[in-house]
Amino acid sequence: EDKVVQSPLSLVVHEGDTVTLNCSYEVTNFRSLLWYKQEKKAPTFLFMLTSSGIEKKSGRLSSILDKKELFSILNITATQTGDSAVYLCAIAGGTSYGKLTFGQGTILTVHP
Amino acid sequence: NAGVTQTPKFQVLKTGQSMTLQCAQDMNHEYMSWYRQDPGMGLRLIHYSVGAGITDQGEVPNGYNVSRSTTEDFPLRLLSAAPSQTSVYFCASRPGGGLNIQYFGAGTRLSVL
């Protein structure tokens, strides 16, 4: 059974801080790992990672995958109050459909 | 750009009632899924479809039925609602092929009393 564990479960920081969110996984036939940001409503896509060691970057957010150690990290630099959200990690494995298995999420709160 | 549209946004049911959560996408995506989200448990897959006429069970299918008669629509039916089905429900879709990026609707918050 595929499994995703995120840590920490919650995090409170001040604007300008840098945060690192962790995601470890167990999966049969790994296909990809995805990060989503969820504010009040629907999860919105951030990154998809398929290869080890290749950093994906979008503005102040970046992510990297280690397929040997079975984990990924999501970094956010110079945090802003708008970064406050739940960050979800998911893996796609198994059949060609690539069903997503999600972690519990990390609740990030950024104070002014 | 409608994307994935879910209705209703909120619903309150009494135990034993039935209802259908609607999901429609206008992106011509082959794959559609239903997830439920409960506090501290992330999103869990209920049912999914890889095309019109083809559906399969996910991790937590009991108490739910689905059908997929068209590419656009993927309704989720609760046959006899139970308090354990109180949750937020998300519908998602993605195109066929190797990319696993799923696009989510805004969700339906369901309370069963």
Short mmCIF file of C-alpha atoms in Angstrom, two decimals:
data_model
loop_
_atom_site.label_atom_id
_atom_site.label_comp_id
_atom_site.label_asym_id
_atom_site.label_seq_id
_atom_site.Cartn_x
_atom_site.Cartn_y
_atom_site.Cartn_z
CA GLU A 1 0.00 0.00 0.00
CA ASP A 2 1.35 3.41 -0.99
CA LYS A 3 2.04 5.80 1.88
CA VAL A 4 3.00 9.47 2.25
CA VAL A 5 4.08 11.11 5.50
CA GLN A 6 4.55 14.86 5.80
CA SER A 7 6.33 16.79 8.51
CA PRO A 8 5.90 18.96 10.37
CA LEU A 9 2.11 18.82 10.58
CA SER A 10 1.99 22.52 11.38
CA LEU A 11 4.42 25.41 11.36
CA VAL A 12 4.17 29.02 12.48
CA VAL A 13 6.72 31.55 11.21
CA HIS A 14 7.10 35.29 10.67
CA GLU A 15 7.29 37.08 7.38
CA GLY A 16 10.74 36.85 5.86
CA ASP A 17 11.57 33.47 7.38
CA THR A 18 12.58 30.49 5.26
CA VAL A 19 10.71 27.22 5.73
CA THR A 20 11.35 23.64 4.68
CA LEU A 21 8.51 21.17 4.42
CA ASN A 22 9.22 17.46 4.29
CA CYS A 23 7.57 14.57 2.50
CA SER A 24 8.61 10.92 2.78
CA TYR A 25 6.94 8.13 0.88
CA GLU A 26 6.60 4.44 0.18
CA VAL A 27 5.24 3.46 -3.22
CA THR A 28 5.05 0.61 -5.66
CA ASN A 29 6.22 1.60 -9.14
CA PHE A 30 6.96 5.26 -8.53
CA ARG A 31 5.84 7.59 -11.31
CA SER A 32 5.92 11.09 -9.85
CA LEU A 33 5.66 13.20 -6.71
CA LEU A 34 3.49 16.29 -6.64
CA TRP A 35 3.15 19.30 -4.35
CA TYR A 36 -0.09 21.23 -4.01
CA LYS A 37 -1.03 24.39 -2.11
CA GLN A 38 -4.49 24.51 -0.54
CA GLU A 39 -5.93 27.73 0.75
CA LYS A 40 -9.63 27.95 1.53
CA LYS A 41 -10.77 25.86 -1.38
CA ALA A 42 -9.31 23.60 -4.05
CA PRO A 43 -5.73 22.35 -3.99
CA THR A 44 -3.69 24.13 -6.65
CA PHE A 45 -0.72 22.52 -8.35
CA LEU A 46 2.80 23.67 -7.49
CA PHE A 47 5.36 21.12 -8.73
CA MET A 48 5.68 17.68 -10.22
CA LEU A 49 8.95 15.82 -9.66
CA THR A 50 10.01 12.68 -11.44
CA SER A 51 13.83 12.66 -11.31
CA SER A 52 16.19 12.75 -8.36
CA GLY A 53 18.37 15.77 -7.72
CA ILE A 54 16.73 18.14 -10.20
CA GLU A 55 15.38 21.21 -8.45
CA LYS A 56 12.10 22.68 -9.59
CA LYS A 57 11.75 26.39 -8.89
CA SER A 58 8.95 28.92 -9.10
CA GLY A 59 9.66 32.31 -7.60
CA ARG A 60 10.36 31.87 -3.89
CA LEU A 61 9.30 28.22 -3.92
CA SER A 62 11.53 25.31 -4.83
CA SER A 63 11.40 21.56 -4.49
CA ILE A 64 13.68 18.60 -4.94
CA LEU A 65 13.29 14.83 -4.92
CA ASP A 66 15.55 12.08 -3.58
CA LYS A 67 14.38 8.75 -5.00
CA LYS A 68 17.08 6.80 -3.20
CA GLU A 69 16.06 8.03 0.26
CA LEU A 70 12.37 8.31 -0.74
CA PHE A 71 11.71 11.89 0.23
CA SER A 72 11.11 15.35 -1.12
CA ILE A 73 11.37 18.83 0.36
CA LEU A 74 9.54 22.02 -0.45
CA ASN A 75 11.38 25.23 0.40
CA ILE A 76 9.81 28.65 0.68
CA THR A 77 12.17 31.60 1.09
CA ALA A 78 11.26 35.11 2.32
CA THR A 79 7.81 33.94 3.39
CA GLN A 80 4.81 36.24 3.07
CA THR A 81 1.40 36.14 4.74
CA GLY A 82 -0.02 34.96 1.40
CA ASP A 83 1.99 31.76 1.77
CA SER A 84 -0.25 30.73 4.66
CA ALA A 85 -1.96 27.54 3.49
CA VAL A 86 -1.96 23.77 3.74
CA TYR A 87 0.78 22.21 1.62
CA LEU A 88 -0.01 18.75 0.33
CA CYS A 89 2.41 16.16 -0.97
CA ALA A 90 1.13 13.33 -3.18
CA ILE A 91 2.65 10.43 -5.03
CA ALA A 92 1.53 8.73 -8.21
CA GLY A 93 2.40 5.10 -8.61
CA GLY A 94 1.06 1.74 -9.63
CA THR A 95 -1.07 1.51 -12.75
CA SER A 96 -0.87 3.81 -15.71
CA TYR A 97 -3.75 5.77 -14.27
CA GLY A 98 -1.32 7.12 -11.67
CA LYS A 99 -3.71 7.39 -8.76
CA LEU A 100 -2.61 9.99 -6.25
CA THR A 101 -1.94 9.11 -2.63
CA PHE A 102 -1.81 12.19 -0.40
CA GLY A 103 -0.04 12.94 2.84
CA GLN A 104 -1.78 14.59 5.80
CA GLY A 105 -0.59 18.03 4.78
CA THR A 106 1.48 20.69 6.54
CA ILE A 107 -0.39 23.74 7.84
CA LEU A 108 1.82 26.79 7.37
CA THR A 109 0.92 30.02 9.13
CA VAL A 110 2.93 33.15 8.34
CA HIS A 111 2.51 36.07 10.76
CA PRO A 112 3.23 39.67 9.72
CA ASN B 1 -12.05 29.07 -18.00
CA ALA B 2 -14.48 27.02 -15.91
CA GLY B 3 -12.15 24.03 -15.35
CA VAL B 4 -13.70 21.61 -12.84
CA THR B 5 -17.09 22.68 -11.49
CA GLN B 6 -18.71 21.12 -8.44
CA THR B 7 -22.24 21.62 -7.16
CA PRO B 8 -23.53 22.20 -4.58
CA LYS B 9 -20.93 24.04 -2.50
CA PHE B 10 -22.64 23.15 0.77
CA GLN B 11 -25.18 20.51 1.74
CA VAL B 12 -26.76 19.29 4.95
CA LEU B 13 -28.41 15.86 4.97
CA LYS B 14 -30.19 13.76 7.53
CA THR B 15 -29.02 10.21 8.15
CA GLY B 16 -30.49 7.87 5.56
CA GLN B 17 -31.12 10.49 2.88
CA SER B 18 -29.62 10.12 -0.56
CA MET B 19 -28.09 12.75 -2.78
CA THR B 20 -25.81 13.28 -5.77
CA LEU B 21 -22.76 15.51 -5.84
CA GLN B 22 -22.23 16.89 -9.31
CA CYS B 23 -18.89 17.32 -11.06
CA ALA B 24 -18.29 18.63 -14.56
CA GLN B 25 -15.11 19.51 -16.44
CA ASP B 26 -14.72 21.35 -19.71
CA MET B 27 -11.11 20.45 -20.46
CA ASN B 28 -11.87 17.19 -22.31
CA HIS B 29 -9.88 15.28 -19.67
CA GLU B 30 -10.02 11.49 -19.81
CA TYR B 31 -9.49 10.84 -16.13
CA MET B 32 -11.73 12.00 -13.28
CA SER B 33 -11.64 11.25 -9.56
CA TRP B 34 -13.50 11.85 -6.35
CA TYR B 35 -11.65 12.47 -3.06
CA ARG B 36 -12.80 13.19 0.44
CA GLN B 37 -10.83 15.33 2.85
CA ASP B 38 -11.09 14.89 6.59
CA PRO B 39 -9.10 16.77 9.25
CA GLY B 40 -5.62 15.34 9.71
CA MET B 41 -6.05 12.74 6.97
CA GLY B 42 -5.23 14.48 3.72
CA LEU B 43 -7.27 13.54 0.64
CA ARG B 44 -8.44 9.98 0.16
CA LEU B 45 -9.55 8.55 -3.18
CA ILE B 46 -13.17 7.33 -3.31
CA HIS B 47 -13.74 6.37 -6.96
CA TYR B 48 -12.13 7.20 -10.25
CA SER B 49 -12.79 6.90 -13.97
CA VAL B 50 -10.39 6.49 -16.87
CA GLY B 51 -12.98 7.31 -19.50
CA ALA B 52 -16.67 7.31 -20.30
CA GLY B 53 -18.24 4.05 -19.18
CA ILE B 54 -15.21 2.97 -17.08
CA THR B 55 -15.04 3.42 -13.32
CA ASP B 56 -13.17 1.78 -10.46
CA GLN B 57 -12.90 1.91 -6.69
CA GLY B 58 -10.36 3.88 -4.76
CA GLU B 59 -9.27 3.66 -1.15
CA VAL B 60 -12.61 4.44 0.55
CA PRO B 61 -15.48 3.44 -1.82
CA ASN B 62 -18.06 2.08 0.63
CA GLY B 63 -21.33 4.00 0.67
CA TYR B 64 -20.69 5.75 -2.64
CA ASN B 65 -21.61 5.02 -6.25
CA VAL B 66 -20.37 6.62 -9.45
CA SER B 67 -21.05 6.43 -13.16
CA ARG B 68 -19.50 8.13 -16.15
CA SER B 69 -21.84 8.38 -19.11
CA THR B 70 -20.03 11.33 -20.74
CA THR B 71 -16.47 12.64 -20.75
CA GLU B 72 -17.57 15.84 -19.04
CA ASP B 73 -19.58 14.59 -16.06
CA PHE B 74 -18.74 12.36 -13.10
CA PRO B 75 -21.44 12.43 -10.40
CA LEU B 76 -20.96 10.90 -6.96
CA ARG B 77 -24.01 9.33 -5.32
CA LEU B 78 -24.55 8.77 -1.63
CA LEU B 79 -27.21 6.08 -1.37
CA SER B 80 -27.99 6.33 2.34
CA ALA B 81 -26.03 9.08 4.05
CA ALA B 82 -24.30 8.38 7.36
CA PRO B 83 -22.63 10.79 9.82
CA SER B 84 -19.27 9.21 8.91
CA GLN B 85 -19.70 10.71 5.44
CA THR B 86 -19.51 14.24 6.81
CA SER B 87 -16.53 15.61 4.93
CA VAL B 88 -15.33 17.91 2.19
CA TYR B 89 -15.53 16.29 -1.23
CA PHE B 90 -13.27 17.21 -4.13
CA CYS B 91 -13.60 16.22 -7.74
CA ALA B 92 -10.48 16.25 -9.92
CA SER B 93 -9.61 15.63 -13.53
CA ARG B 94 -6.49 15.15 -15.59
CA PRO B 95 -5.67 14.49 -19.22
CA GLY B 96 -4.67 11.03 -20.37
CA GLY B 97 -1.03 10.11 -20.87
CA GLY B 98 1.89 10.11 -18.45
CA LEU B 99 1.40 13.43 -16.68
CA ASN B 100 -0.28 12.89 -13.33
CA ILE B 101 -1.19 16.50 -12.62
CA GLN B 102 -4.77 16.57 -11.37
CA TYR B 103 -6.90 19.71 -11.38
CA PHE B 104 -9.37 20.12 -8.57
CA GLY B 105 -12.82 21.62 -8.22
CA ALA B 106 -13.66 23.99 -5.37
CA GLY B 107 -15.18 21.25 -3.24
CA THR B 108 -18.52 20.37 -1.64
CA ARG B 109 -18.83 20.61 2.15
CA LEU B 110 -21.28 17.94 3.30
CA SER B 111 -22.71 17.53 6.78
CA VAL B 112 -24.78 14.49 7.70
CA LEU B 113 -26.80 14.86 10.88
#
